Each structure stands twice: as C-alpha cells, then as structure tokens.
Tab-separated table of C-alpha atoms in Angstrom:
chain	number	residue	atom	x	y	z
A	7	UNK	CA	14.224	13.826	-37.278
A	8	UNK	CA	17.908	12.961	-36.916
A	9	UNK	CA	18.404	13.083	-40.695
A	10	UNK	CA	16.644	16.443	-41.037
A	11	UNK	CA	18.837	18.067	-38.388
A	12	UNK	CA	22.031	16.501	-39.713
A	13	UNK	CA	21.286	17.474	-43.333
A	14	UNK	CA	20.492	21.033	-42.245
A	15	UNK	CA	23.899	21.302	-40.580
A	16	UNK	CA	25.542	19.789	-43.659
A	17	UNK	CA	23.864	22.223	-46.062
A	18	UNK	CA	24.926	25.098	-43.819
A	19	UNK	CA	28.516	23.763	-43.971
A	20	UNK	CA	28.736	23.490	-40.199
A	21	UNK	CA	30.067	19.921	-40.280
A	22	UNK	CA	33.529	19.297	-41.733
A	23	UNK	CA	34.571	16.063	-43.422
A	24	UNK	CA	38.316	16.456	-42.849
A	25	UNK	CA	38.668	13.427	-40.544
A	26	UNK	CA	36.827	10.197	-39.753
A	27	UNK	CA	37.223	8.942	-36.174
A	28	UNK	CA	35.774	5.470	-35.532
A	29	UNK	CA	35.315	3.539	-32.303
A	30	UNK	CA	32.895	1.031	-30.788
A	31	UNK	CA	31.369	0.782	-27.323
A	32	UNK	CA	28.528	-0.976	-25.508
A	33	UNK	CA	24.958	0.301	-25.344
A	34	UNK	CA	23.814	-1.292	-22.052
A	35	UNK	CA	20.236	-2.468	-21.755
A	36	UNK	CA	18.084	-1.564	-18.753
A	37	UNK	CA	18.215	-4.999	-17.094
A	38	UNK	CA	19.138	-6.432	-13.694
A	39	UNK	CA	22.515	-8.159	-13.488
A	40	UNK	CA	21.718	-11.716	-14.652
A	41	UNK	CA	22.476	-14.887	-12.693
A	42	UNK	CA	21.771	-18.442	-13.836
A	43	UNK	CA	19.331	-19.272	-11.050
A	44	UNK	CA	17.788	-15.811	-11.190
A	45	UNK	CA	17.012	-16.359	-14.887
A	46	UNK	CA	15.251	-19.631	-14.053
A	47	UNK	CA	12.876	-17.777	-11.735
A	48	UNK	CA	12.349	-15.147	-14.464
A	49	UNK	CA	11.494	-17.962	-16.895
A	50	UNK	CA	8.790	-19.177	-14.509
A	51	UNK	CA	7.444	-15.619	-14.369
A	52	UNK	CA	7.148	-15.601	-18.149
A	53	UNK	CA	5.263	-18.898	-18.151
A	54	UNK	CA	3.021	-17.655	-15.335
A	55	UNK	CA	2.134	-14.518	-17.325
A	56	UNK	CA	1.260	-16.757	-20.291
A	57	UNK	CA	-0.896	-19.012	-18.101
A	58	UNK	CA	-2.829	-16.093	-16.616
A	59	UNK	CA	-3.441	-14.618	-20.062
A	60	UNK	CA	-5.101	-17.823	-21.287
A	61	UNK	CA	-6.691	-18.821	-17.916
A	62	UNK	CA	-4.543	-21.934	-17.656
A	63	UNK	CA	-3.931	-23.386	-14.156
A	64	UNK	CA	-0.306	-23.262	-12.982
A	65	UNK	CA	1.251	-26.675	-13.687
A	66	UNK	CA	4.183	-26.566	-11.233
A	67	UNK	CA	4.431	-26.494	-7.448
A	68	UNK	CA	4.400	-22.754	-6.724
A	69	UNK	CA	5.080	-23.264	-3.002
A	70	UNK	CA	8.195	-25.335	-3.707
A	71	UNK	CA	9.431	-22.718	-6.157
A	72	UNK	CA	8.845	-19.887	-3.658
A	73	UNK	CA	10.798	-21.831	-1.054
A	74	UNK	CA	13.738	-22.199	-3.442
A	75	UNK	CA	13.604	-18.485	-4.225
A	76	UNK	CA	13.584	-17.650	-0.498
A	77	UNK	CA	16.603	-19.874	0.130
A	78	UNK	CA	18.408	-18.280	-2.811
A	79	UNK	CA	17.792	-14.764	-1.490
A	80	UNK	CA	18.893	-15.691	2.046
A	81	UNK	CA	21.895	-17.888	1.258
A	82	UNK	CA	24.121	-16.870	-1.616
A	83	UNK	CA	27.213	-18.965	-0.927
A	84	UNK	CA	28.565	-20.653	-4.033
A	85	UNK	CA	28.161	-24.208	-2.713
A	86	UNK	CA	24.561	-23.637	-1.722
A	87	UNK	CA	23.692	-21.837	-4.960
A	88	UNK	CA	24.948	-24.802	-6.991
A	89	UNK	CA	22.483	-27.112	-5.232
A	90	UNK	CA	19.648	-24.597	-5.529
A	91	UNK	CA	20.376	-24.124	-9.228
A	92	UNK	CA	20.175	-27.860	-9.859
A	93	UNK	CA	16.893	-28.192	-7.923
A	94	UNK	CA	15.339	-25.208	-9.743
A	95	UNK	CA	16.530	-26.570	-13.080
A	96	UNK	CA	14.799	-29.908	-12.499
A	97	UNK	CA	11.495	-28.129	-11.795
A	98	UNK	CA	11.991	-25.888	-14.822
A	99	UNK	CA	12.726	-28.823	-17.162
A	100	UNK	CA	9.503	-30.548	-16.147
A	101	UNK	CA	7.542	-27.299	-16.450
A	102	UNK	CA	8.996	-26.594	-19.895
A	103	UNK	CA	7.912	-29.993	-21.232
A	104	UNK	CA	4.354	-29.285	-20.102
A	105	UNK	CA	4.540	-25.750	-21.544
A	106	UNK	CA	5.583	-27.178	-24.930
A	107	UNK	CA	2.496	-29.400	-24.954
A	108	UNK	CA	0.265	-26.449	-24.057
A	109	UNK	CA	1.698	-24.272	-26.838
A	110	UNK	CA	1.252	-27.028	-29.427
A	111	UNK	CA	-2.451	-27.378	-28.543
A	112	UNK	CA	-3.127	-23.645	-28.059
A	113	UNK	CA	-6.301	-22.322	-29.670
A	114	UNK	CA	-6.300	-18.677	-30.701
A	115	UNK	CA	-5.377	-16.240	-33.429
A	116	UNK	CA	-2.282	-16.635	-35.570
A	117	UNK	CA	-0.756	-13.676	-33.742
A	118	UNK	CA	-1.273	-15.339	-30.340
A	119	UNK	CA	0.170	-18.612	-31.598
A	120	UNK	CA	3.205	-16.821	-33.023
A	121	UNK	CA	3.899	-15.036	-29.720
A	122	UNK	CA	3.519	-18.294	-27.803
A	123	UNK	CA	5.896	-20.051	-30.187
A	124	UNK	CA	8.459	-17.265	-29.832
A	125	UNK	CA	8.336	-17.572	-26.039
A	126	UNK	CA	8.700	-21.348	-26.287
A	127	UNK	CA	11.696	-21.039	-28.610
A	128	UNK	CA	13.317	-18.571	-26.212
A	129	UNK	CA	12.769	-20.885	-23.233
A	130	UNK	CA	14.086	-23.863	-25.206
A	131	UNK	CA	17.208	-21.885	-26.073
A	132	UNK	CA	17.599	-21.035	-22.390
A	133	UNK	CA	17.239	-24.727	-21.522
A	134	UNK	CA	19.995	-25.635	-23.983
A	135	UNK	CA	22.120	-22.890	-22.442
A	136	UNK	CA	21.710	-24.457	-18.995
A	137	UNK	CA	22.622	-27.891	-20.359
A	138	UNK	CA	25.822	-26.456	-21.845
A	139	UNK	CA	26.658	-24.812	-18.526
A	140	UNK	CA	26.214	-28.114	-16.657
A	141	UNK	CA	28.489	-29.741	-19.241
A	142	UNK	CA	31.238	-27.283	-18.318
A	143	UNK	CA	30.961	-24.836	-21.236
A	144	UNK	CA	32.178	-21.353	-20.291
A	145	UNK	CA	31.697	-19.522	-23.595
A	146	UNK	CA	28.135	-20.014	-24.789
A	147	UNK	CA	27.175	-18.234	-28.046
A	148	UNK	CA	23.958	-16.184	-28.073
A	149	UNK	CA	23.676	-16.555	-24.312
A	150	UNK	CA	20.316	-15.396	-22.912
A	151	UNK	CA	20.793	-12.801	-20.164
A	152	UNK	CA	17.258	-11.358	-20.067
A	153	UNK	CA	13.782	-12.438	-21.130
A	154	UNK	CA	12.675	-8.806	-21.503
A	155	UNK	CA	15.712	-8.110	-23.742
A	156	UNK	CA	16.342	-11.408	-25.584
A	157	UNK	CA	18.822	-9.736	-27.974
A	158	UNK	CA	20.966	-8.458	-25.098
A	159	UNK	CA	24.384	-10.142	-24.814
A	160	UNK	CA	27.301	-10.122	-22.355
A	161	UNK	CA	30.004	-7.949	-23.936
A	162	UNK	CA	33.553	-7.397	-22.705
A	163	UNK	CA	35.442	-4.354	-23.965
A	164	UNK	CA	38.758	-4.687	-22.109
A	165	UNK	CA	37.926	-2.232	-19.324
A	166	UNK	CA	38.771	-2.744	-15.665
A	167	UNK	CA	35.290	-1.669	-14.567
A	168	UNK	CA	32.856	-2.793	-15.548
A	169	UNK	CA	34.694	-5.694	-17.174
A	170	UNK	CA	31.437	-6.938	-18.710
A	171	UNK	CA	28.309	-5.062	-19.779
A	172	UNK	CA	24.978	-6.465	-20.969
A	173	UNK	CA	23.508	-4.953	-24.105
A	174	UNK	CA	24.443	-4.462	-27.756
A	175	UNK	CA	27.442	-3.118	-29.625
A	176	UNK	CA	27.378	0.525	-30.680
A	177	UNK	CA	29.629	1.503	-33.597
A	178	UNK	CA	30.168	5.260	-33.860
A	179	UNK	CA	32.037	7.616	-36.164
A	180	UNK	CA	32.858	11.289	-35.555
A	181	UNK	CA	34.594	14.107	-37.361
A	182	UNK	CA	37.397	16.067	-35.707
A	183	UNK	CA	34.960	18.736	-34.486
A	184	UNK	CA	33.181	16.068	-32.476
A	185	UNK	CA	29.956	15.733	-34.474
A	186	UNK	CA	28.578	12.184	-34.519
A	187	UNK	CA	28.379	11.256	-38.191
A	188	UNK	CA	27.190	7.637	-38.150
A	189	UNK	CA	25.710	5.308	-35.553
A	190	UNK	CA	25.141	1.545	-35.914
A	191	UNK	CA	23.666	-1.056	-33.541
A	192	UNK	CA	24.776	-4.697	-33.573
A	193	UNK	CA	23.648	-7.720	-31.565
A	194	UNK	CA	26.531	-9.221	-29.592
A	195	UNK	CA	30.129	-8.235	-30.226
A	196	UNK	CA	31.164	-8.457	-33.886
A	197	UNK	CA	34.853	-8.236	-34.710
A	198	UNK	CA	35.943	-4.601	-35.090
A	199	UNK	CA	37.987	-5.516	-38.171
A	200	UNK	CA	34.815	-6.534	-39.988
A	201	UNK	CA	32.986	-3.314	-39.022
A	202	UNK	CA	35.561	-0.845	-40.381
A	203	UNK	CA	34.700	-1.150	-44.141
A	204	UNK	CA	30.934	-0.786	-43.622
A	205	UNK	CA	31.255	2.190	-41.286
A	206	UNK	CA	33.644	3.841	-43.727
A	207	UNK	CA	31.104	3.480	-46.531
A	208	UNK	CA	28.360	4.992	-44.371
A	209	UNK	CA	30.632	7.908	-43.444
A	210	UNK	CA	31.542	8.600	-47.087
A	211	UNK	CA	27.907	8.356	-48.181
A	212	UNK	CA	26.699	10.726	-45.497
A	213	UNK	CA	29.532	13.222	-45.907
A	214	UNK	CA	29.433	12.915	-49.724
A	215	UNK	CA	33.157	12.348	-50.002
A	216	UNK	CA	36.219	10.713	-48.478
A	217	UNK	CA	37.992	12.160	-45.430
A	218	UNK	CA	41.613	13.253	-45.419
A	219	UNK	CA	42.258	11.220	-42.265
A	220	UNK	CA	40.784	7.898	-41.139
A	221	UNK	CA	41.532	7.126	-37.494
A	222	UNK	CA	40.810	4.087	-35.341
A	223	UNK	CA	42.451	1.946	-32.668
A	224	UNK	CA	44.375	-1.308	-33.112
A	225	UNK	CA	41.168	-3.341	-32.863
A	226	UNK	CA	40.404	-2.264	-36.454
A	227	UNK	CA	43.901	-3.029	-37.659
A	228	UNK	CA	44.269	-5.373	-40.637
A	229	UNK	CA	46.116	-5.315	-43.921
A	230	UNK	CA	42.883	-4.760	-45.861
A	231	UNK	CA	41.631	-1.971	-43.572
A	232	UNK	CA	44.882	-0.032	-44.005
A	233	UNK	CA	43.683	0.674	-47.563
A	234	UNK	CA	40.134	1.738	-46.620
A	235	UNK	CA	38.772	4.268	-47.464
A	236	UNK	CA	40.273	4.066	-50.902
A	237	UNK	CA	42.277	7.150	-51.804
A	238	UNK	CA	42.460	8.444	-48.215
A	239	UNK	CA	46.006	9.889	-47.777
A	240	UNK	CA	46.254	9.231	-44.024
A	241	UNK	CA	44.924	6.018	-42.421
A	242	UNK	CA	45.890	5.645	-38.767
A	243	UNK	CA	45.012	2.384	-37.000
A	244	UNK	CA	46.723	2.689	-33.649
A	245	UNK	CA	50.397	2.787	-34.635
A	246	UNK	CA	52.498	5.867	-35.266
A	247	UNK	CA	54.231	4.333	-38.294
A	248	UNK	CA	50.865	4.107	-40.096
A	249	UNK	CA	51.220	7.760	-41.175
A	250	UNK	CA	54.016	10.178	-42.030
A	251	UNK	CA	55.870	11.811	-39.149
A	252	UNK	CA	54.256	15.201	-39.722
A	253	UNK	CA	50.781	13.615	-39.348
A	254	UNK	CA	51.497	11.496	-36.273
A	255	UNK	CA	50.771	14.136	-33.630
A	256	UNK	CA	47.441	15.063	-35.268
A	257	UNK	CA	46.336	11.424	-35.511
A	258	UNK	CA	47.342	10.583	-31.951
A	259	UNK	CA	45.449	13.579	-30.568
A	260	UNK	CA	42.420	12.711	-32.700
A	261	UNK	CA	42.511	9.135	-31.405
A	262	UNK	CA	42.565	10.449	-27.821
A	263	UNK	CA	39.717	12.827	-28.650
A	264	UNK	CA	37.619	9.876	-29.841
A	265	UNK	CA	37.703	8.418	-26.337
A	266	UNK	CA	36.472	11.761	-25.023
A	267	UNK	CA	33.623	11.880	-27.534
A	268	UNK	CA	32.593	8.341	-26.502
A	269	UNK	CA	32.719	9.269	-22.809
A	270	UNK	CA	30.516	12.331	-23.369
A	271	UNK	CA	28.019	10.330	-25.430
A	272	UNK	CA	27.691	7.681	-22.707
A	273	UNK	CA	27.787	9.842	-19.585
A	274	UNK	CA	25.973	12.978	-20.764
A	275	UNK	CA	23.995	12.200	-23.935
A	276	UNK	CA	21.991	9.063	-23.091
A	277	UNK	CA	24.120	6.292	-24.599
A	278	UNK	CA	24.891	5.006	-21.086
A	279	UNK	CA	21.697	2.916	-21.014
A	280	UNK	CA	18.911	2.216	-23.502
A	281	UNK	CA	15.461	2.756	-21.985
A	282	UNK	CA	13.658	1.241	-24.996
A	283	UNK	CA	13.237	-2.507	-25.479
A	284	UNK	CA	14.398	-4.763	-28.281
A	285	UNK	CA	16.658	-4.208	-31.252
A	286	UNK	CA	14.259	-1.726	-32.853
A	287	UNK	CA	13.896	0.100	-29.560
A	288	UNK	CA	17.672	0.362	-29.179
A	289	UNK	CA	17.915	1.769	-32.688
A	290	UNK	CA	15.275	4.437	-31.973
A	291	UNK	CA	16.878	5.307	-28.636
A	292	UNK	CA	20.292	5.625	-30.282
A	293	UNK	CA	18.978	7.913	-33.022
A	294	UNK	CA	17.336	10.179	-30.440
A	295	UNK	CA	20.594	10.309	-28.478
A	296	UNK	CA	22.541	11.050	-31.662
A	297	UNK	CA	20.176	13.932	-32.396
A	298	UNK	CA	20.655	15.375	-28.915
A	299	UNK	CA	24.423	14.862	-29.125
A	300	UNK	CA	24.790	16.794	-32.396
A	301	UNK	CA	22.469	19.604	-31.306
A	302	UNK	CA	24.470	20.040	-28.115
A	303	UNK	CA	27.731	20.017	-30.102
A	304	UNK	CA	26.329	22.735	-32.383
A	305	UNK	CA	25.362	24.874	-29.365
A	306	UNK	CA	28.830	24.461	-27.897
A	307	UNK	CA	30.480	25.618	-31.119
A	308	UNK	CA	27.964	28.461	-31.439
A	309	UNK	CA	28.638	29.703	-27.903
A	310	UNK	CA	32.393	29.458	-28.502
A	311	UNK	CA	31.974	31.462	-31.751
A	312	UNK	CA	33.545	28.681	-33.805
A	313	UNK	CA	30.899	28.643	-36.536
A	314	UNK	CA	31.545	30.733	-39.622
A	315	UNK	CA	29.351	33.710	-40.546
A	316	UNK	CA	28.446	31.979	-43.816
A	317	UNK	CA	27.046	28.980	-41.899
A	318	UNK	CA	25.145	31.222	-39.484
A	319	UNK	CA	23.575	33.098	-42.385
A	320	UNK	CA	22.517	29.842	-44.036
A	321	UNK	CA	20.844	28.814	-40.772
A	322	UNK	CA	19.159	32.191	-40.393
A	323	UNK	CA	21.024	32.976	-37.180
A	324	UNK	CA	22.791	36.042	-38.549
A	325	UNK	CA	20.995	38.990	-40.076
C-alpha cells in the first residue's frame, strides 16, 4: 500500500529529488518502564503461562513470590530493593533450572517445542544479564527490557528528556518538501556512520537518481561519507565548511527542517510509539505511519496550492 501511494506521487511528479535529508530517531515500543526486579516477576509470569498451557503444576513457592512482590510495591528504597532483587533472583534461578528440565522432556508438536525452546533461550539470556549486573557490569549488550518485546533495547539519543527510550532505531530520509522517502528499522542503536551509505542507496533507488544536496548531522560525519552519494555536488554533514558559502544557508535551514519533520512524524503521525509487537510488527507499523505521513503532506501541499497543474492533471484532480 505504501509503495503504491508513493509510486503514484512519483509518477505524477509531486515528489522532488532535489535534496536528501537523513536523520535517525527511536521508535518506542509499547512497554512499561523496565526495572531489574520487575523483569524477574515478568519472567515468572511467562513460566506460569507456559505451565498453565501444558497443565504443569507450578514448581515454585507462589506465596513467597507474592510476598516479595508486595514488599517491592510498598517499599521502593534503593537499599531495600537490592535485597529484594537478590531474594527474587535466587528463587528465579532455581525455577529456571527446573524449567529447563521441563522443556527438555516436553512432549508435543515441533512448533510447541520450538516456542518452548525460544522462551527458555530468552530466560537464559535474562539470567546471564542478571549475573553480569551482579558482577558490576553497567553496559550489557542485547539487554532484555521486555519479554513481550524481546527485540526492544534501551537507546539513548542525547536528549535531556527522555534521556533513554526503549524500542528500536528508526532511520528516516526526507526530501526538502518534507515527504518521507525511505524508512528503516534496526534493532538496538547502530552507529549512524554505518547507516549513511545504505540509506543513500535506498534513496537513490527509490528516487531513480542522485540528489543535488545530501544533508545530515555530525553523527553521520566521516571521511568516507563525505563522498557519498557519489557525484552529489553538495554533501553537508553538520559543518558549514562542508559546502560552498552560497549553499551554507540552504543546508543549515534544511538540517533544521529535518528536526521538524522528525517531530511531526513522532508527535502527529504515529511514530511516537509502535502498537504492534516484534520486529515484523514494528516494520508494518512504520510503513502504515509512513503512508499516513506522506498522504498528509500531499494534502497540506494541495491545500496550500503548491502542487503544479501538471501533477494535478496526472492525478485526475484537475479537469
């Protein structure tokens, strides 16, 4: 659907390819703010759902666990939480060992066994994460922040608030009109420098040609990226001296406009939170939001009478 609408606007020559504006942001997932002890209780919930599905008796002390949860909800001082976390972790470690035995001896279809194994692997990864935390590690790669969204990651983007969001990275490119040309989803936070070449190729493929201006912030800045796209006369990566003096004002304004396009996409067009689950769900959600974003941009230009008569005739909007 997104491709059909975009190609229709391209054929009608509504979308210009004069400039490529690239930036990345976070696509937050629809999850509760994660805490270490809170995730332990969520892990027990996952094992309980598994047990009920296969009519397996609960193998941990539910009353003891409920008491720990009650104490956690009533007393959230750091010193007390540390003790509660350790107590909950001991119960979880014992429960996980039993769960591993149950999964290994599970009788059922290959699909059921695969799902059980995936849950076990996720819980084992979470257990390793807790061990690293107890060892004093502060930066844990592929850190689990949700069992409903296992691909969600803590991502910092240098903002004052919120200083950390939980979701996936969203790499976007626009033209100077404000149309969203490309959209990419990534797990975690890949280095912006590595994303620039791939996004440039997608932009050129979709627009069937290279832009006259390629504009990004200093996060994309590298010696190699200052030559991509090849043959582009003006590549601006956050510094005025990147382009000739007569192009500096245009590039600076375009860079500022990119922030505005991102703000609109997040606050008004659905990119502020993904309501679908998983990597595939985030991709579908993002494509739907991109479709809505470009349709709204077209309506804005149409109402402002900024679309040529030729384009309107091609779209059948002018007799």
